Amino acid sequence: MDSILDSVKKVLGIPAEYTVFDPDIIMHINTAFFTLSQLGVGPEGGFSISSKDDTWNSYISEQSNLEAVKSYVYLRVRILFDPPSSSYVLTSMENQIKELEWRLNVEVDRGEESS
């Protein structure tokens, strides 16, 4: 079981036991899932989390080629929750987000064509 909330908190440098920011982080995670839904990534009808009990397997299957979703969600949350003070770092993160959006969209389109 790989908790979405706990894994995002880990890459943000927040211990899983520290729950003060959980509502804020959950809100930002759900914003990232909203954007992914509009790109055609994830379950039809959208997806959101409400606690640490929600897992990556409930969003993407183990057989899926969408592991980049995890990096995408982290980058989106990082920019919303704790934006870097350096404009160079922010620009780099925004560029990574744009590339991941493009690549995830291509992957989903490719999967639909093979179905």
Tab-separated table of N, CA and C in Angstrom:
chain	number	residue	atom	x	y	z
A	1	MET	N	0.850	-1.182	0.000
A	1	MET	CA	0.000	0.000	0.000
A	1	MET	C	0.890	1.238	0.000
A	2	ASP	N	0.689	2.092	-0.979
A	2	ASP	CA	1.512	3.284	-1.141
A	2	ASP	C	0.610	4.513	-1.055
A	3	SER	N	0.539	5.098	0.109
A	3	SER	CA	-0.326	6.242	0.349
A	3	SER	C	0.090	7.437	-0.502
A	4	ILE	N	-0.873	8.010	-1.205
A	4	ILE	CA	-0.600	9.192	-2.020
A	4	ILE	C	-0.146	10.336	-1.120
A	5	LEU	N	-0.900	10.588	-0.072
A	5	LEU	CA	-0.583	11.691	0.834
A	5	LEU	C	0.799	11.517	1.458
A	6	ASP	N	1.074	10.331	2.002
A	6	ASP	CA	2.358	10.105	2.673
A	6	ASP	C	3.533	10.204	1.707
A	7	SER	N	3.361	9.719	0.465
A	7	SER	CA	4.472	9.786	-0.478
A	7	SER	C	4.734	11.225	-0.915
A	8	VAL	N	3.689	12.029	-1.081
A	8	VAL	CA	3.889	13.442	-1.426
A	8	VAL	C	4.532	14.174	-0.258
A	9	LYS	N	4.082	13.883	0.955
A	9	LYS	CA	4.683	14.512	2.131
A	9	LYS	C	6.166	14.151	2.234
A	10	LYS	N	6.505	12.906	1.898
A	10	LYS	CA	7.905	12.466	1.978
A	10	LYS	C	8.792	13.295	1.055
A	11	VAL	N	8.368	13.478	-0.195
A	11	VAL	CA	9.212	14.248	-1.111
A	11	VAL	C	9.195	15.745	-0.791
A	12	LEU	N	8.184	16.195	-0.050
A	12	LEU	CA	8.174	17.580	0.430
A	12	LEU	C	9.050	17.750	1.665
A	13	GLY	N	9.504	16.629	2.241
A	13	GLY	CA	10.345	16.680	3.434
A	13	GLY	C	9.547	16.770	4.723
A	14	ILE	N	8.296	16.323	4.693
A	14	ILE	CA	7.422	16.359	5.872
A	14	ILE	C	7.205	14.931	6.353
A	15	PRO	N	7.493	14.639	7.627
A	15	PRO	CA	7.274	13.286	8.142
A	15	PRO	C	5.794	12.892	8.074
A	16	ALA	N	5.530	11.630	7.817
A	16	ALA	CA	4.151	11.141	7.714
A	16	ALA	C	3.367	11.405	8.994
A	17	GLU	N	4.044	11.371	10.141
A	17	GLU	CA	3.363	11.547	11.432
A	17	GLU	C	2.933	12.996	11.663
A	18	TYR	N	3.532	13.925	10.966
A	18	TYR	CA	3.225	15.353	11.143
A	18	TYR	C	2.030	15.701	10.259
A	19	THR	N	0.863	15.873	10.881
A	19	THR	CA	-0.385	15.993	10.125
A	19	THR	C	-0.958	17.409	10.056
A	20	VAL	N	-0.257	18.390	10.590
A	20	VAL	CA	-0.773	19.763	10.638
A	20	VAL	C	-1.121	20.282	9.240
A	21	PHE	N	-0.299	19.972	8.249
A	21	PHE	CA	-0.507	20.494	6.897
A	21	PHE	C	-1.307	19.557	5.995
A	22	ASP	N	-1.786	18.438	6.522
A	22	ASP	CA	-2.492	17.459	5.684
A	22	ASP	C	-3.657	18.069	4.900
A	23	PRO	N	-4.534	18.877	5.513
A	23	PRO	CA	-5.645	19.445	4.718
A	23	PRO	C	-5.152	20.298	3.546
A	24	ASP	N	-4.100	21.064	3.766
A	24	ASP	CA	-3.555	21.907	2.688
A	24	ASP	C	-2.962	21.044	1.577
A	25	ILE	N	-2.191	20.045	1.963
A	25	ILE	CA	-1.547	19.176	0.975
A	25	ILE	C	-2.594	18.379	0.208
A	26	ILE	N	-3.607	17.884	0.905
A	26	ILE	CA	-4.694	17.150	0.232
A	26	ILE	C	-5.382	18.043	-0.792
A	27	MET	N	-5.645	19.285	-0.428
A	27	MET	CA	-6.278	20.219	-1.356
A	27	MET	C	-5.421	20.383	-2.615
A	28	HIS	N	-4.121	20.534	-2.452
A	28	HIS	CA	-3.235	20.726	-3.596
A	28	HIS	C	-3.088	19.441	-4.427
A	29	ILE	N	-3.071	18.295	-3.775
A	29	ILE	CA	-3.039	17.014	-4.494
A	29	ILE	C	-4.286	16.893	-5.365
A	30	ASN	N	-5.441	17.232	-4.802
A	30	ASN	CA	-6.689	17.134	-5.557
A	30	ASN	C	-6.726	18.124	-6.720
A	31	THR	N	-6.084	19.272	-6.563
A	31	THR	CA	-5.966	20.221	-7.670
A	31	THR	C	-5.148	19.602	-8.801
A	32	ALA	N	-4.059	18.920	-8.457
A	32	ALA	CA	-3.244	18.250	-9.476
A	32	ALA	C	-4.048	17.149	-10.169
A	33	PHE	N	-4.831	16.387	-9.414
A	33	PHE	CA	-5.658	15.338	-10.021
A	33	PHE	C	-6.725	15.935	-10.938
A	34	PHE	N	-7.253	17.099	-10.583
A	34	PHE	CA	-8.227	17.776	-11.427
A	34	PHE	C	-7.606	18.107	-12.785
A	35	THR	N	-6.387	18.648	-12.756
A	35	THR	CA	-5.692	18.981	-13.999
A	35	THR	C	-5.416	17.718	-14.812
A	36	LEU	N	-4.958	16.660	-14.140
A	36	LEU	CA	-4.696	15.402	-14.838
A	36	LEU	C	-5.970	14.853	-15.478
A	37	SER	N	-7.083	14.980	-14.789
A	37	SER	CA	-8.359	14.514	-15.338
A	37	SER	C	-8.685	15.249	-16.630
A	38	GLN	N	-8.434	16.552	-16.650
A	38	GLN	CA	-8.698	17.315	-17.865
A	38	GLN	C	-7.748	16.934	-19.006
A	39	LEU	N	-6.592	16.382	-18.656
A	39	LEU	CA	-5.643	15.893	-19.665
A	39	LEU	C	-5.999	14.478	-20.132
A	40	GLY	N	-6.997	13.875	-19.486
A	40	GLY	CA	-7.404	12.518	-19.857
A	40	GLY	C	-6.679	11.439	-19.082
A	41	VAL	N	-5.961	11.819	-18.030
A	41	VAL	CA	-5.197	10.866	-17.227
A	41	VAL	C	-6.012	10.499	-15.994
A	42	GLY	N	-6.035	9.216	-15.674
A	42	GLY	CA	-6.726	8.766	-14.478
A	42	GLY	C	-8.117	8.231	-14.766
A	43	PRO	N	-8.827	7.884	-13.694
A	43	PRO	CA	-10.152	7.293	-13.857
A	43	PRO	C	-11.130	8.250	-14.536
A	44	GLU	N	-12.001	7.673	-15.331
A	44	GLU	CA	-13.052	8.483	-15.954
A	44	GLU	C	-13.941	9.051	-14.850
A	45	GLY	N	-14.262	10.302	-14.932
A	45	GLY	CA	-15.070	10.932	-13.888
A	45	GLY	C	-14.237	11.619	-12.825
A	46	GLY	N	-12.907	11.547	-12.957
A	46	GLY	CA	-12.037	12.240	-12.012
A	46	GLY	C	-11.626	11.403	-10.823
A	47	PHE	N	-10.849	12.016	-9.961
A	47	PHE	CA	-10.300	11.332	-8.787
A	47	PHE	C	-9.925	12.378	-7.753
A	48	SER	N	-10.108	12.029	-6.493
A	48	SER	CA	-9.646	12.891	-5.405
A	48	SER	C	-9.335	12.025	-4.195
A	49	ILE	N	-8.546	12.580	-3.296
A	49	ILE	CA	-8.233	11.864	-2.062
A	49	ILE	C	-8.824	12.628	-0.887
A	50	SER	N	-8.945	11.935	0.239
A	50	SER	CA	-9.464	12.589	1.442
A	50	SER	C	-8.626	12.272	2.682
A	51	SER	N	-7.715	11.301	2.550
A	51	SER	CA	-6.898	10.922	3.705
A	51	SER	C	-5.666	10.157	3.232
A	52	LYS	N	-4.872	9.731	4.207
A	52	LYS	CA	-3.678	8.944	3.880
A	52	LYS	C	-4.018	7.530	3.440
A	53	ASP	N	-5.282	7.149	3.545
A	53	ASP	CA	-5.695	5.803	3.151
A	53	ASP	C	-5.825	5.636	1.636
A	54	ASP	N	-5.869	6.734	0.907
A	54	ASP	CA	-5.977	6.660	-0.549
A	54	ASP	C	-4.603	6.338	-1.139
A	55	THR	N	-4.557	5.355	-2.036
A	55	THR	CA	-3.281	4.859	-2.550
A	55	THR	C	-3.117	5.127	-4.037
A	56	TRP	N	-1.852	5.055	-4.472
A	56	TRP	CA	-1.563	5.229	-5.893
A	56	TRP	C	-2.220	4.134	-6.724
A	57	ASN	N	-2.323	2.927	-6.178
A	57	ASN	CA	-2.947	1.826	-6.932
A	57	ASN	C	-4.418	2.092	-7.219
A	58	SER	N	-5.065	2.908	-6.404
A	58	SER	CA	-6.461	3.237	-6.682
A	58	SER	C	-6.560	4.292	-7.789
A	59	TYR	N	-5.461	4.935	-8.112
A	59	TYR	CA	-5.456	5.937	-9.178
A	59	TYR	C	-4.889	5.382	-10.480
A	60	ILE	N	-3.723	4.755	-10.397
A	60	ILE	CA	-3.119	4.130	-11.572
A	60	ILE	C	-2.809	2.679	-11.232
A	61	SER	N	-3.071	1.791	-12.174
A	61	SER	CA	-2.802	0.380	-11.917
A	61	SER	C	-1.306	0.116	-11.999
A	62	GLU	N	-0.885	-0.986	-11.411
A	62	GLU	CA	0.535	-1.351	-11.426
A	62	GLU	C	1.027	-1.614	-12.846
A	63	GLN	N	0.143	-2.057	-13.736
A	63	GLN	CA	0.528	-2.353	-15.107
A	63	GLN	C	0.600	-1.099	-15.969
A	64	SER	N	0.094	0.000	-15.481
A	64	SER	CA	0.042	1.224	-16.273
A	64	SER	C	1.425	1.822	-16.455
A	65	ASN	N	1.585	2.566	-17.527
A	65	ASN	CA	2.850	3.227	-17.827
A	65	ASN	C	2.762	4.702	-17.436
A	66	LEU	N	2.129	4.972	-16.300
A	66	LEU	CA	1.885	6.345	-15.895
A	66	LEU	C	2.565	6.695	-14.571
A	67	GLU	N	3.697	6.092	-14.290
A	67	GLU	CA	4.420	6.381	-13.050
A	67	GLU	C	4.826	7.847	-12.940
A	68	ALA	N	4.930	8.528	-14.070
A	68	ALA	CA	5.295	9.948	-14.060
A	68	ALA	C	4.237	10.797	-13.356
A	69	VAL	N	3.050	10.245	-13.186
A	69	VAL	CA	1.988	10.950	-12.452
A	69	VAL	C	2.482	11.331	-11.056
A	70	LYS	N	3.250	10.471	-10.443
A	70	LYS	CA	3.734	10.739	-9.087
A	70	LYS	C	4.635	11.975	-9.062
A	71	SER	N	5.542	12.066	-10.010
A	71	SER	CA	6.404	13.247	-10.093
A	71	SER	C	5.589	14.488	-10.407
A	72	TYR	N	4.627	14.343	-11.293
A	72	TYR	CA	3.773	15.470	-11.671
A	72	TYR	C	3.013	16.011	-10.456
A	73	VAL	N	2.395	15.121	-9.704
A	73	VAL	CA	1.628	15.546	-8.528
A	73	VAL	C	2.549	16.230	-7.526
A	74	TYR	N	3.740	15.658	-7.302
A	74	TYR	CA	4.678	16.291	-6.380
A	74	TYR	C	5.032	17.706	-6.838
A	75	LEU	N	5.392	17.865	-8.108
A	75	LEU	CA	5.795	19.178	-8.606
A	75	LEU	C	4.668	20.198	-8.476
A	76	ARG	N	3.450	19.779	-8.818
A	76	ARG	CA	2.296	20.678	-8.695
A	76	ARG	C	2.092	21.088	-7.236
A	77	VAL	N	2.136	20.106	-6.342
A	77	VAL	CA	1.933	20.393	-4.915
A	77	VAL	C	3.050	21.278	-4.396
A	78	ARG	N	4.268	20.992	-4.784
A	78	ARG	CA	5.406	21.788	-4.311
A	78	ARG	C	5.248	23.251	-4.684
A	79	ILE	N	4.865	23.509	-5.930
A	79	ILE	CA	4.708	24.890	-6.381
A	79	ILE	C	3.564	25.590	-5.649
A	80	LEU	N	2.501	24.873	-5.364
A	80	LEU	CA	1.356	25.472	-4.670
A	80	LEU	C	1.590	25.597	-3.167
A	81	PHE	N	2.196	24.577	-2.562
A	81	PHE	CA	2.345	24.520	-1.105
A	81	PHE	C	3.601	25.243	-0.610
A	82	ASP	N	4.707	25.046	-1.306
A	82	ASP	CA	5.987	25.592	-0.862
A	82	ASP	C	6.804	26.029	-2.079
A	83	PRO	N	6.397	27.127	-2.739
A	83	PRO	CA	7.092	27.533	-3.953
A	83	PRO	C	8.543	27.907	-3.687
A	84	PRO	N	9.431	27.556	-4.613
A	84	PRO	CA	10.848	27.903	-4.429
A	84	PRO	C	11.034	29.420	-4.490
A	85	SER	N	11.997	29.913	-3.743
A	85	SER	CA	12.256	31.357	-3.729
A	85	SER	C	13.039	31.810	-4.953
A	86	SER	N	13.754	30.898	-5.568
A	86	SER	CA	14.539	31.221	-6.756
A	86	SER	C	13.658	31.147	-8.004
A	87	SER	N	13.679	32.189	-8.795
A	87	SER	CA	12.880	32.183	-10.022
A	87	SER	C	13.412	31.152	-11.018
A	88	TYR	N	14.704	30.855	-10.948
A	88	TYR	CA	15.287	29.851	-11.837
A	88	TYR	C	14.758	28.458	-11.496
A	89	VAL	N	14.666	28.165	-10.221
A	89	VAL	CA	14.145	26.863	-9.793
A	89	VAL	C	12.668	26.759	-10.146
A	90	LEU	N	11.921	27.823	-9.914
A	90	LEU	CA	10.497	27.833	-10.246
A	90	LEU	C	10.290	27.612	-11.744
A	91	THR	N	11.048	28.297	-12.557
A	91	THR	CA	10.939	28.131	-14.009
A	91	THR	C	11.278	26.701	-14.418
A	92	SER	N	12.301	26.130	-13.812
A	92	SER	CA	12.677	24.745	-14.101
A	92	SER	C	11.542	23.785	-13.736
A	93	MET	N	10.942	23.998	-12.580
A	93	MET	CA	9.836	23.136	-12.146
A	93	MET	C	8.632	23.292	-13.074
A	94	GLU	N	8.341	24.515	-13.475
A	94	GLU	CA	7.227	24.746	-14.397
A	94	GLU	C	7.478	24.075	-15.742
A	95	ASN	N	8.727	24.108	-16.198
A	95	ASN	CA	9.068	23.426	-17.450
A	95	ASN	C	8.926	21.917	-17.320
A	96	GLN	N	9.320	21.368	-16.173
A	96	GLN	CA	9.147	19.931	-15.940
A	96	GLN	C	7.665	19.573	-15.938
A	97	ILE	N	6.844	20.409	-15.329
A	97	ILE	CA	5.396	20.172	-15.306
A	97	ILE	C	4.838	20.153	-16.720
A	98	LYS	N	5.214	21.131	-17.532
A	98	LYS	CA	4.728	21.185	-18.918
A	98	LYS	C	5.140	19.941	-19.695
A	99	GLU	N	6.391	19.509	-19.513
A	99	GLU	CA	6.845	18.311	-20.226
A	99	GLU	C	6.080	17.078	-19.758
A	100	LEU	N	5.893	16.947	-18.454
A	100	LEU	CA	5.148	15.797	-17.943
A	100	LEU	C	3.701	15.813	-18.425
A	101	GLU	N	3.082	16.991	-18.468
A	101	GLU	CA	1.707	17.073	-18.983
A	101	GLU	C	1.658	16.577	-20.424
A	102	TRP	N	2.611	17.018	-21.229
A	102	TRP	CA	2.643	16.599	-22.624
A	102	TRP	C	2.858	15.093	-22.732
A	103	ARG	N	3.847	14.578	-21.993
A	103	ARG	CA	4.167	13.154	-22.083
A	103	ARG	C	3.025	12.270	-21.556
A	104	LEU	N	2.403	12.677	-20.465
A	104	LEU	CA	1.271	11.905	-19.936
A	104	LEU	C	0.103	11.920	-20.914
A	105	ASN	N	-0.133	13.060	-21.524
A	105	ASN	CA	-1.210	13.169	-22.503
A	105	ASN	C	-0.937	12.259	-23.700
A	106	VAL	N	0.299	12.246	-24.175
A	106	VAL	CA	0.677	11.365	-25.293
A	106	VAL	C	0.502	9.905	-24.892
A	107	GLU	N	0.916	9.554	-23.694
A	107	GLU	CA	0.800	8.168	-23.225
A	107	GLU	C	-0.657	7.725	-23.156
A	108	VAL	N	-1.514	8.592	-22.660
A	108	VAL	CA	-2.942	8.263	-22.572
A	108	VAL	C	-3.530	8.126	-23.969
A	109	ASP	N	-3.181	9.045	-24.873
A	109	ASP	CA	-3.680	8.961	-26.248
A	109	ASP	C	-3.222	7.679	-26.925
A	110	ARG	N	-1.968	7.305	-26.702
A	110	ARG	CA	-1.424	6.073	-27.283
A	110	ARG	C	-2.165	4.856	-26.738
A	111	GLY	N	-2.479	4.872	-25.438
A	111	GLY	CA	-3.223	3.771	-24.834
A	111	GLY	C	-4.623	3.647	-25.373
A	112	GLU	N	-5.263	4.786	-25.664
A	112	GLU	CA	-6.622	4.762	-26.222
A	112	GLU	C	-6.610	4.226	-27.634
A	113	GLU	N	-5.568	4.533	-28.408
A	113	GLU	CA	-5.479	4.060	-29.787
A	113	GLU	C	-5.292	2.553	-29.839
A	114	SER	N	-4.603	1.974	-28.872
A	114	SER	CA	-4.350	0.536	-28.891
A	114	SER	C	-5.507	-0.265	-28.315
A	115	SER	N	-6.466	0.413	-27.694
A	115	SER	CA	-7.623	-0.296	-27.108
A	115	SER	C	-8.604	-0.734	-28.156
